[in-house]
Amino acid sequence: MKLPFALAKRFVAGEDFVSATPKVSELNALNIKVTLDLLGENVRDRKQADSNLTHYIDLLEGIHETGLESSISIKLTMLGLDIDNAYCRDNLFTLMDVARRQNQFVRIDMEGTDYTQSTIDLFRDAHAEYGRNHVGIVIQAYLRRSEQDIPDLAALGADIRLCKGAYSEPARIAIQQMPDIREAYKKFAAHLLEHTAFPRMATHDDELINWIKEHIVKQNIPKERLEFQMLYGLRLNTCTELVTEGYPVRVYVPYGTEWLPYFSRRLRERKENIWFVLSTMFKN
Ligand SMILES: Cc1cc2nc3c(=O)[nH]c(=O)nc-3n(C[C@H](O)[C@H](O)[C@H](O)COP(=O)(O)OP(=O)(O)OC[C@H]3O[C@@H](n4cnc5c(N)ncnc54)[C@H](O)[C@@H]3O)c2cc1C
């Protein structure tokens, strides 16, 4: 059974690029940059992965033609990571060729831990070929391995988005308690601020946002040296306040018909999101 899109519209900008575009323009008008994300994950046949590659290329071209202030986020499992590593790499590089030609930026989202190492490996290949102005990665603060990945990738000069981590992972792999995840996030944020040019801090958590603001004052780091990132449909007022205070801000805007896994993660991570969804449904 296909669930109605009305359910997801609080968190998902539309079912296609054209319907998401006005939302991107509205955010850009508020001085907020965007990352567009074509929803979907885990494709298991080449036909679907080829079609996703075409969609990603169309997305880069659509952004280029419309002049929107937007990069894109991709998932390697949409480009065939479950099928074959070399095939996925070819797809990634085909996409990156377009991004480089049009001077655009592609962020590789981080998925569940079955994919962490292969995602980092393919990111490293792409980073070596296309550089930090065209490709970036995401590191999840809850993963125990991030203790090593953060300094390694920072030393590479990578463009890193730091988030807590959205997938259910066992305790041997990921920190489970929120206070401990926050402590890890702060430690990694400090490292990225010290060792990378322009870290992206993806969180809606006031404790972390306030900690970062205080930390950069203490360390004498200008506000323009980092970017706060939030998800579409969440904390827009906080985003505009941050812009007014002089921080670069970007909103991650997902769109597409395959919204159920993304939508489920948003409901799982915060029970208030369930009320947001219900109130949006009954408004229209
Ligand atoms: C731009 C972006 C990109 C991401 N990319 C990835 C990725 O590639 N891979 C991945 O695994 N995960 C990704 N995530 C998800 C991330 O890992 C977390 O699951 C998600 O952001 C929830 O953690 P949080 O720190 O935002 O807040 P939470 O841990 O959900 O909440 C902590 C506290 O923050 C405050 N808060 C949170 N939301 C709100 C709200 N709407 N209104 C008011 N207060 C609020 C509350 O005080 C809450 O108790 C991304 C997140 C963002 C913002």
mmCIF file of C-alpha atoms and ligand atoms in Angstrom:
data_model
loop_
_atom_site.group_PDB
_atom_site.id
_atom_site.type_symbol
_atom_site.label_atom_id
_atom_site.label_comp_id
_atom_site.label_asym_id
_atom_site.label_seq_id
_atom_site.Cartn_x
_atom_site.Cartn_y
_atom_site.Cartn_z
ATOM 1 C CA MET A 1 0.000 0.000 0.000
ATOM 2 C CA LYS A 2 1.359 3.443 -0.931
ATOM 3 C CA LEU A 3 0.988 5.996 1.862
ATOM 4 C CA PRO A 4 -0.268 9.469 0.873
ATOM 5 C CA PHE A 5 2.388 12.150 0.359
ATOM 6 C CA ALA A 6 0.364 14.482 2.637
ATOM 7 C CA LEU A 7 1.819 12.488 5.521
ATOM 8 C CA ALA A 8 5.411 13.357 4.599
ATOM 9 C CA LYS A 9 5.083 16.935 3.413
ATOM 10 C CA ARG A 10 6.214 18.371 6.744
ATOM 11 C CA PHE A 11 9.682 16.913 6.078
ATOM 12 C CA VAL A 12 9.746 16.365 2.300
ATOM 13 C CA ALA A 13 9.605 19.315 -0.118
ATOM 14 C CA GLY A 14 7.773 17.560 -2.964
ATOM 15 C CA GLU A 15 7.626 14.419 -5.007
ATOM 16 C CA ASP A 16 9.790 15.848 -7.805
ATOM 17 C CA PHE A 17 12.345 18.602 -8.473
ATOM 18 C CA VAL A 18 9.757 20.995 -9.916
ATOM 19 C CA SER A 19 7.563 20.857 -6.816
ATOM 20 C CA ALA A 20 10.585 21.216 -4.492
ATOM 21 C CA THR A 21 11.990 24.248 -6.364
ATOM 22 C CA PRO A 22 9.716 26.948 -4.804
ATOM 23 C CA LYS A 23 10.703 25.760 -1.326
ATOM 24 C CA VAL A 24 14.378 26.064 -2.231
ATOM 25 C CA SER A 25 13.804 29.585 -3.595
ATOM 26 C CA GLU A 26 12.001 30.577 -0.376
ATOM 27 C CA LEU A 27 14.944 29.376 1.713
ATOM 28 C CA ASN A 28 17.461 31.095 -0.583
ATOM 29 C CA ALA A 29 15.477 34.339 -0.213
ATOM 30 C CA LEU A 30 16.120 34.059 3.538
ATOM 31 C CA ASN A 31 19.866 33.797 2.853
ATOM 32 C CA ILE A 32 19.791 30.095 3.581
ATOM 33 C CA LYS A 33 21.628 27.752 1.225
ATOM 34 C CA VAL A 34 20.212 24.343 0.432
ATOM 35 C CA THR A 35 21.308 20.785 -0.184
ATOM 36 C CA LEU A 36 18.823 18.925 -2.361
ATOM 37 C CA ASP A 37 18.457 15.217 -1.719
ATOM 38 C CA LEU A 38 16.658 12.875 -4.088
ATOM 39 C CA LEU A 39 15.154 10.351 -1.672
ATOM 40 C CA GLY A 40 15.823 6.639 -1.998
ATOM 41 C CA GLU A 41 18.355 4.070 -0.821
ATOM 42 C CA ASN A 42 19.576 0.518 -1.332
ATOM 43 C CA VAL A 43 18.952 -0.271 -4.991
ATOM 44 C CA ARG A 44 19.775 -3.827 -5.951
ATOM 45 C CA ASP A 45 19.687 -3.795 -9.766
ATOM 46 C CA ARG A 46 21.775 -1.888 -12.277
ATOM 47 C CA LYS A 47 18.783 -0.558 -14.177
ATOM 48 C CA GLN A 48 17.585 1.269 -11.068
ATOM 49 C CA ALA A 49 21.093 2.509 -10.197
ATOM 50 C CA ASP A 50 21.579 3.774 -13.780
ATOM 51 C CA SER A 51 18.265 5.563 -13.559
ATOM 52 C CA ASN A 52 19.268 7.129 -10.214
ATOM 53 C CA LEU A 53 22.520 8.340 -11.787
ATOM 54 C CA THR A 54 20.492 10.002 -14.552
ATOM 55 C CA HIS A 55 18.246 11.594 -11.929
ATOM 56 C CA TYR A 56 21.236 12.918 -9.967
ATOM 57 C CA ILE A 57 22.746 14.368 -13.162
ATOM 58 C CA ASP A 58 19.389 15.948 -14.061
ATOM 59 C CA LEU A 59 19.280 17.397 -10.560
ATOM 60 C CA LEU A 60 22.723 19.011 -10.930
ATOM 61 C CA GLU A 61 21.652 20.376 -14.303
ATOM 62 C CA GLY A 62 18.316 21.620 -12.942
ATOM 63 C CA ILE A 63 20.099 23.489 -10.140
ATOM 64 C CA HIS A 64 22.604 24.899 -12.628
ATOM 65 C CA GLU A 65 19.879 26.118 -14.991
ATOM 66 C CA THR A 66 17.614 27.608 -12.317
ATOM 67 C CA GLY A 67 20.490 29.292 -10.471
ATOM 68 C CA LEU A 68 19.352 27.946 -7.103
ATOM 69 C CA GLU A 69 21.874 28.190 -4.238
ATOM 70 C CA SER A 70 21.994 24.444 -3.745
ATOM 71 C CA SER A 71 24.412 21.582 -3.619
ATOM 72 C CA ILE A 72 23.228 17.972 -3.678
ATOM 73 C CA SER A 73 23.485 15.078 -1.240
ATOM 74 C CA ILE A 74 23.673 11.541 -2.557
ATOM 75 C CA LYS A 75 23.589 8.027 -1.158
ATOM 76 C CA LEU A 76 26.062 5.552 -2.598
ATOM 77 C CA THR A 77 23.572 2.696 -2.156
ATOM 78 C CA MET A 78 21.459 4.536 -4.754
ATOM 79 C CA LEU A 79 24.382 4.372 -7.169
ATOM 80 C CA GLY A 80 24.937 0.641 -6.783
ATOM 81 C CA LEU A 81 27.092 0.161 -3.656
ATOM 82 C CA ASP A 82 25.147 -3.038 -2.866
ATOM 83 C CA ILE A 83 25.761 -4.337 -6.397
ATOM 84 C CA ASP A 84 29.455 -3.819 -7.066
ATOM 85 C CA ASN A 85 32.036 -1.410 -5.700
ATOM 86 C CA ALA A 86 33.751 -0.638 -9.021
ATOM 87 C CA TYR A 87 30.395 -0.042 -10.716
ATOM 88 C CA CYS A 88 29.347 2.327 -7.921
ATOM 89 C CA ARG A 89 32.671 4.170 -8.225
ATOM 90 C CA ASP A 90 32.168 4.589 -11.990
ATOM 91 C CA ASN A 91 28.710 6.017 -11.350
ATOM 92 C CA LEU A 92 30.043 8.363 -8.697
ATOM 93 C CA PHE A 93 32.820 9.578 -10.991
ATOM 94 C CA THR A 94 30.377 10.125 -13.880
ATOM 95 C CA LEU A 95 28.307 12.301 -11.557
ATOM 96 C CA MET A 96 31.398 14.093 -10.240
ATOM 97 C CA ASP A 97 32.510 14.917 -13.806
ATOM 98 C CA VAL A 98 29.265 16.850 -14.257
ATOM 99 C CA ALA A 99 29.671 18.540 -10.862
ATOM 100 C CA ARG A 100 33.226 19.625 -11.678
ATOM 101 C CA ARG A 101 32.262 20.854 -15.159
ATOM 102 C CA GLN A 102 29.449 22.985 -13.714
ATOM 103 C CA ASN A 103 31.351 23.985 -10.574
ATOM 104 C CA GLN A 104 28.946 22.234 -8.215
ATOM 105 C CA PHE A 105 29.237 20.329 -4.946
ATOM 106 C CA VAL A 106 28.197 16.766 -4.130
ATOM 107 C CA ARG A 107 27.975 15.570 -0.510
ATOM 108 C CA ILE A 108 28.034 11.832 0.091
ATOM 109 C CA ASP A 109 25.580 11.101 2.915
ATOM 110 C CA MET A 110 26.595 8.512 5.491
ATOM 111 C CA GLU A 111 24.324 5.464 5.721
ATOM 112 C CA GLY A 112 24.263 2.495 8.140
ATOM 113 C CA THR A 113 27.504 0.878 9.324
ATOM 114 C CA ASP A 114 27.470 -1.867 6.696
ATOM 115 C CA TYR A 115 28.549 0.931 4.356
ATOM 116 C CA THR A 116 30.818 3.158 6.468
ATOM 117 C CA GLN A 117 34.166 1.820 5.268
ATOM 118 C CA SER A 118 33.195 1.517 1.600
ATOM 119 C CA THR A 119 31.684 5.021 1.682
ATOM 120 C CA ILE A 120 34.872 6.472 3.166
ATOM 121 C CA ASP A 121 37.008 4.574 0.627
ATOM 122 C CA LEU A 122 34.991 5.829 -2.341
ATOM 123 C CA PHE A 123 34.920 9.323 -0.876
ATOM 124 C CA ARG A 124 38.735 9.254 -0.592
ATOM 125 C CA ASP A 125 39.013 8.279 -4.277
ATOM 126 C CA ALA A 126 36.637 11.058 -5.311
ATOM 127 C CA HIS A 127 38.335 13.591 -3.042
ATOM 128 C CA ALA A 128 41.727 12.752 -4.580
ATOM 129 C CA GLU A 129 40.349 13.272 -8.085
ATOM 130 C CA TYR A 130 37.892 16.169 -7.638
ATOM 131 C CA GLY A 131 39.013 17.952 -4.458
ATOM 132 C CA ARG A 132 37.233 19.492 -1.479
ATOM 133 C CA ASN A 133 35.450 22.127 -3.561
ATOM 134 C CA HIS A 134 33.395 19.472 -5.318
ATOM 135 C CA VAL A 135 32.938 16.548 -2.941
ATOM 136 C CA GLY A 136 32.374 16.113 0.784
ATOM 137 C CA ILE A 137 31.448 13.435 3.295
ATOM 138 C CA VAL A 138 29.450 12.976 6.509
ATOM 139 C CA ILE A 139 30.762 11.609 9.799
ATOM 140 C CA GLN A 140 28.436 10.325 12.518
ATOM 141 C CA ALA A 141 29.483 11.325 16.045
ATOM 142 C CA TYR A 142 27.845 8.255 17.645
ATOM 143 C CA LEU A 143 30.147 5.800 15.862
ATOM 144 C CA ARG A 144 33.082 4.606 17.959
ATOM 145 C CA ARG A 145 35.261 4.480 14.827
ATOM 146 C CA SER A 146 34.759 8.236 14.270
ATOM 147 C CA GLU A 147 37.430 8.772 16.929
ATOM 148 C CA GLN A 148 39.883 7.730 14.165
ATOM 149 C CA ASP A 149 37.947 8.793 11.049
ATOM 150 C CA ILE A 150 37.637 12.414 12.155
ATOM 151 C CA PRO A 151 41.392 13.132 12.479
ATOM 152 C CA ASP A 152 42.188 11.027 9.393
ATOM 153 C CA LEU A 153 39.709 12.834 7.155
ATOM 154 C CA ALA A 154 40.488 16.226 8.650
ATOM 155 C CA ALA A 155 44.186 15.630 7.865
ATOM 156 C CA LEU A 156 43.143 14.936 4.276
ATOM 157 C CA GLY A 157 41.542 18.402 4.127
ATOM 158 C CA ALA A 158 38.099 16.889 3.595
ATOM 159 C CA ASP A 159 34.880 18.874 3.666
ATOM 160 C CA ILE A 160 32.994 17.184 6.526
ATOM 161 C CA ARG A 161 29.422 17.382 7.740
ATOM 162 C CA LEU A 162 29.229 16.268 11.375
ATOM 163 C CA CYS A 163 25.942 14.748 12.546
ATOM 164 C CA LYS A 164 24.969 12.522 15.481
ATOM 165 C CA GLY A 165 23.917 9.531 13.352
ATOM 166 C CA ALA A 166 20.424 8.438 12.379
ATOM 167 C CA TYR A 167 20.570 4.635 12.091
ATOM 168 C CA SER A 168 20.009 2.039 14.832
ATOM 169 C CA GLU A 169 23.415 0.545 15.603
ATOM 170 C CA PRO A 170 24.532 -1.864 18.356
ATOM 171 C CA ALA A 171 26.478 -0.665 21.421
ATOM 172 C CA ARG A 172 29.769 -2.210 20.311
ATOM 173 C CA ILE A 173 29.653 0.016 17.207
ATOM 174 C CA ALA A 174 27.869 3.155 18.364
ATOM 175 C CA ILE A 175 27.504 5.163 21.577
ATOM 176 C CA GLN A 176 23.937 4.742 22.837
ATOM 177 C CA GLN A 177 23.355 7.446 25.458
ATOM 178 C CA MET A 178 22.514 10.983 24.333
ATOM 179 C CA PRO A 179 24.807 12.775 26.860
ATOM 180 C CA ASP A 180 27.739 10.668 25.612
ATOM 181 C CA ILE A 181 26.835 11.261 21.958
ATOM 182 C CA ARG A 182 26.757 14.995 22.668
ATOM 183 C CA GLU A 183 30.205 14.845 24.296
ATOM 184 C CA ALA A 184 31.584 13.004 21.256
ATOM 185 C CA TYR A 185 29.954 15.557 18.951
ATOM 186 C CA LYS A 186 31.565 18.461 20.847
ATOM 187 C CA LYS A 187 34.999 16.838 20.767
ATOM 188 C CA PHE A 188 34.779 16.181 17.017
ATOM 189 C CA ALA A 189 33.349 19.652 16.326
ATOM 190 C CA ALA A 190 36.316 21.198 18.155
ATOM 191 C CA HIS A 191 38.726 19.070 16.118
ATOM 192 C CA LEU A 192 37.083 20.011 12.821
ATOM 193 C CA LEU A 193 37.022 23.698 13.733
ATOM 194 C CA GLU A 194 40.720 23.566 14.528
ATOM 195 C CA HIS A 195 41.853 21.419 11.612
ATOM 196 C CA THR A 196 39.493 21.967 8.662
ATOM 197 C CA ALA A 197 38.627 25.048 6.642
ATOM 198 C CA PHE A 198 34.840 25.035 6.801
ATOM 199 C CA PRO A 199 33.142 22.336 8.893
ATOM 200 C CA ARG A 200 29.391 21.768 8.587
ATOM 201 C CA MET A 201 27.592 21.301 11.889
ATOM 202 C CA ALA A 202 24.386 19.362 11.264
ATOM 203 C CA THR A 203 22.173 19.408 14.351
ATOM 204 C CA HIS A 204 18.940 20.845 15.743
ATOM 205 C CA ASP A 205 20.198 20.431 19.284
ATOM 206 C CA ASP A 206 20.391 23.720 21.224
ATOM 207 C CA GLU A 207 22.983 22.320 23.602
ATOM 208 C CA LEU A 208 25.329 21.661 20.693
ATOM 209 C CA ILE A 209 24.504 24.852 18.801
ATOM 210 C CA ASN A 210 25.162 26.958 21.912
ATOM 211 C CA TRP A 211 28.318 25.026 22.718
ATOM 212 C CA ILE A 212 29.694 25.644 19.207
ATOM 213 C CA LYS A 213 28.851 29.347 19.429
ATOM 214 C CA GLU A 214 30.656 29.671 22.775
ATOM 215 C CA HIS A 215 33.589 27.549 21.637
ATOM 216 C CA ILE A 216 34.338 29.691 18.583
ATOM 217 C CA VAL A 217 34.260 32.846 20.694
ATOM 218 C CA LYS A 218 36.775 31.302 23.122
ATOM 219 C CA GLN A 219 38.980 30.092 20.264
ATOM 220 C CA ASN A 220 38.679 33.333 18.326
ATOM 221 C CA ILE A 221 37.243 31.573 15.272
ATOM 222 C CA PRO A 222 35.083 33.782 13.004
ATOM 223 C CA LYS A 223 31.412 32.829 12.541
ATOM 224 C CA GLU A 224 31.980 32.619 8.774
ATOM 225 C CA ARG A 225 34.357 29.652 9.277
ATOM 226 C CA LEU A 226 31.552 27.124 9.809
ATOM 227 C CA GLU A 227 28.080 26.290 8.578
ATOM 228 C CA PHE A 228 25.068 25.186 10.606
ATOM 229 C CA GLN A 229 22.880 22.661 8.805
ATOM 230 C CA MET A 230 19.316 21.600 9.594
ATOM 231 C CA LEU A 231 16.652 19.477 7.960
ATOM 232 C CA TYR A 232 13.756 20.820 5.926
ATOM 233 C CA GLY A 233 10.654 21.311 8.075
ATOM 234 C CA LEU A 234 12.552 21.687 11.359
ATOM 235 C CA ARG A 235 13.568 24.819 13.302
ATOM 236 C CA LEU A 236 13.266 27.378 10.490
ATOM 237 C CA ASN A 237 13.108 30.172 13.091
ATOM 238 C CA THR A 238 16.401 29.006 14.551
ATOM 239 C CA CYS A 239 17.893 28.983 11.039
ATOM 240 C CA THR A 240 16.823 32.573 10.374
ATOM 241 C CA GLU A 241 18.109 33.677 13.801
ATOM 242 C CA LEU A 242 21.479 32.109 13.038
ATOM 243 C CA VAL A 243 21.563 33.911 9.673
ATOM 244 C CA THR A 244 20.768 37.211 11.414
ATOM 245 C CA GLU A 245 23.601 36.539 13.866
ATOM 246 C CA GLY A 246 25.968 36.140 10.900
ATOM 247 C CA TYR A 247 26.376 32.360 10.619
ATOM 248 C CA PRO A 248 26.242 30.572 7.267
ATOM 249 C CA VAL A 249 23.222 28.220 7.317
ATOM 250 C CA ARG A 250 22.137 25.434 4.981
ATOM 251 C CA VAL A 251 18.952 23.385 4.967
ATOM 252 C CA TYR A 252 18.865 19.810 3.697
ATOM 253 C CA VAL A 253 15.825 19.533 1.449
ATOM 254 C CA PRO A 254 14.702 16.021 0.522
ATOM 255 C CA TYR A 255 12.279 15.339 -2.289
ATOM 256 C CA GLY A 256 11.030 12.357 -4.269
ATOM 257 C CA THR A 257 8.555 9.544 -4.107
ATOM 258 C CA GLU A 258 10.731 7.193 -2.013
ATOM 259 C CA TRP A 259 10.239 9.140 1.210
ATOM 260 C CA LEU A 260 9.188 6.414 3.647
ATOM 261 C CA PRO A 261 12.597 5.374 5.161
ATOM 262 C CA TYR A 262 13.669 9.023 5.597
ATOM 263 C CA PHE A 263 10.281 9.934 7.061
ATOM 264 C CA SER A 264 10.420 6.971 9.471
ATOM 265 C CA ARG A 265 13.872 8.053 10.739
ATOM 266 C CA ARG A 266 12.524 11.540 11.495
ATOM 267 C CA LEU A 267 9.578 10.115 13.464
ATOM 268 C CA ARG A 268 11.826 7.689 15.340
ATOM 269 C CA GLU A 269 14.327 10.267 16.488
ATOM 270 C CA ARG A 270 11.838 12.695 18.068
ATOM 271 C CA LYS A 271 8.297 11.966 19.246
ATOM 272 C CA GLU A 272 7.298 15.650 18.784
ATOM 273 C CA ASN A 273 7.774 15.088 15.030
ATOM 274 C CA ILE A 274 4.720 12.825 15.081
ATOM 275 C CA TRP A 275 2.629 15.767 16.319
ATOM 276 C CA PHE A 276 4.134 18.025 13.640
ATOM 277 C CA VAL A 277 3.017 15.548 10.999
ATOM 278 C CA LEU A 278 -0.492 15.247 12.385
ATOM 279 C CA SER A 279 -0.914 19.019 12.702
ATOM 280 C CA THR A 280 0.312 19.569 9.115
ATOM 281 C CA MET A 281 -2.125 16.957 7.834
ATOM 282 C CA PHE A 282 -5.095 18.554 9.531
ATOM 283 C CA LYS A 283 -4.149 22.087 8.443
ATOM 284 C CA ASN A 284 -4.867 21.443 4.754
HETATM 285 C C1 LIG B 1 21.642 18.603 7.543
HETATM 286 C C2 LIG B 1 21.615 17.226 8.154
HETATM 287 C C3 LIG B 1 22.162 16.168 7.456
HETATM 288 C C4 LIG B 1 22.177 14.891 8.020
HETATM 289 N N1 LIG B 1 22.810 13.880 7.342
HETATM 290 C C5 LIG B 1 22.900 12.663 7.933
HETATM 291 C C6 LIG B 1 23.634 11.601 7.328
HETATM 292 O O1 LIG B 1 24.213 11.733 6.238
HETATM 293 N N2 LIG B 1 23.684 10.418 7.986
HETATM 294 C C7 LIG B 1 23.067 10.212 9.201
HETATM 295 O O2 LIG B 1 23.179 9.125 9.777
HETATM 296 N N3 LIG B 1 22.353 11.203 9.768
HETATM 297 C C8 LIG B 1 22.246 12.412 9.173
HETATM 298 N N4 LIG B 1 21.526 13.403 9.796
HETATM 299 C C9 LIG B 1 20.662 13.074 10.966
HETATM 300 C C10 LIG B 1 21.412 13.167 12.263
HETATM 301 O O3 LIG B 1 22.355 12.136 12.357
HETATM 302 C C11 LIG B 1 20.440 13.067 13.476
HETATM 303 O O4 LIG B 1 19.780 11.834 13.415
HETATM 304 C C12 LIG B 1 19.399 14.157 13.518
HETATM 305 O O5 LIG B 1 19.910 15.402 13.105
HETATM 306 C C13 LIG B 1 18.856 14.291 14.967
HETATM 307 O O6 LIG B 1 19.857 14.762 15.834
HETATM 308 P P1 LIG B 1 19.877 16.289 16.334
HETATM 309 O O7 LIG B 1 21.205 16.572 16.895
HETATM 310 O O8 LIG B 1 19.470 17.168 15.211
HETATM 311 O O9 LIG B 1 18.746 16.420 17.434
HETATM 312 P P2 LIG B 1 18.001 15.287 18.323
HETATM 313 O O10 LIG B 1 19.013 14.366 18.916
HETATM 314 O O11 LIG B 1 16.864 14.715 17.552
HETATM 315 O O12 LIG B 1 17.406 16.192 19.456
HETATM 316 C C14 LIG B 1 18.214 16.690 20.523
HETATM 317 C C15 LIG B 1 17.558 17.902 21.119
HETATM 318 O O13 LIG B 1 17.563 18.968 20.158
HETATM 319 C C16 LIG B 1 16.379 19.738 20.277
HETATM 320 N N5 LIG B 1 15.609 19.602 19.029
HETATM 321 C C17 LIG B 1 15.728 18.659 18.086
HETATM 322 N N6 LIG B 1 14.848 18.877 17.079
HETATM 323 C C18 LIG B 1 14.145 19.962 17.423
HETATM 324 C C19 LIG B 1 13.078 20.681 16.826
HETATM 325 N N7 LIG B 1 12.561 20.317 15.668
HETATM 326 N N8 LIG B 1 12.596 21.762 17.473
HETATM 327 C C20 LIG B 1 13.102 22.143 18.665
HETATM 328 N N9 LIG B 1 14.097 21.509 19.285
HETATM 329 C C21 LIG B 1 14.626 20.434 18.677
HETATM 330 C C22 LIG B 1 15.607 19.140 21.453
HETATM 331 O O14 LIG B 1 16.008 19.821 22.611
HETATM 332 C C23 LIG B 1 16.085 17.710 21.473
HETATM 333 O O15 LIG B 1 15.942 17.108 22.730
HETATM 334 C C24 LIG B 1 21.554 14.682 9.274
HETATM 335 C C25 LIG B 1 21.021 15.750 9.976
HETATM 336 C C26 LIG B 1 21.048 17.009 9.446
HETATM 337 C C27 LIG B 1 20.490 18.157 10.252
#
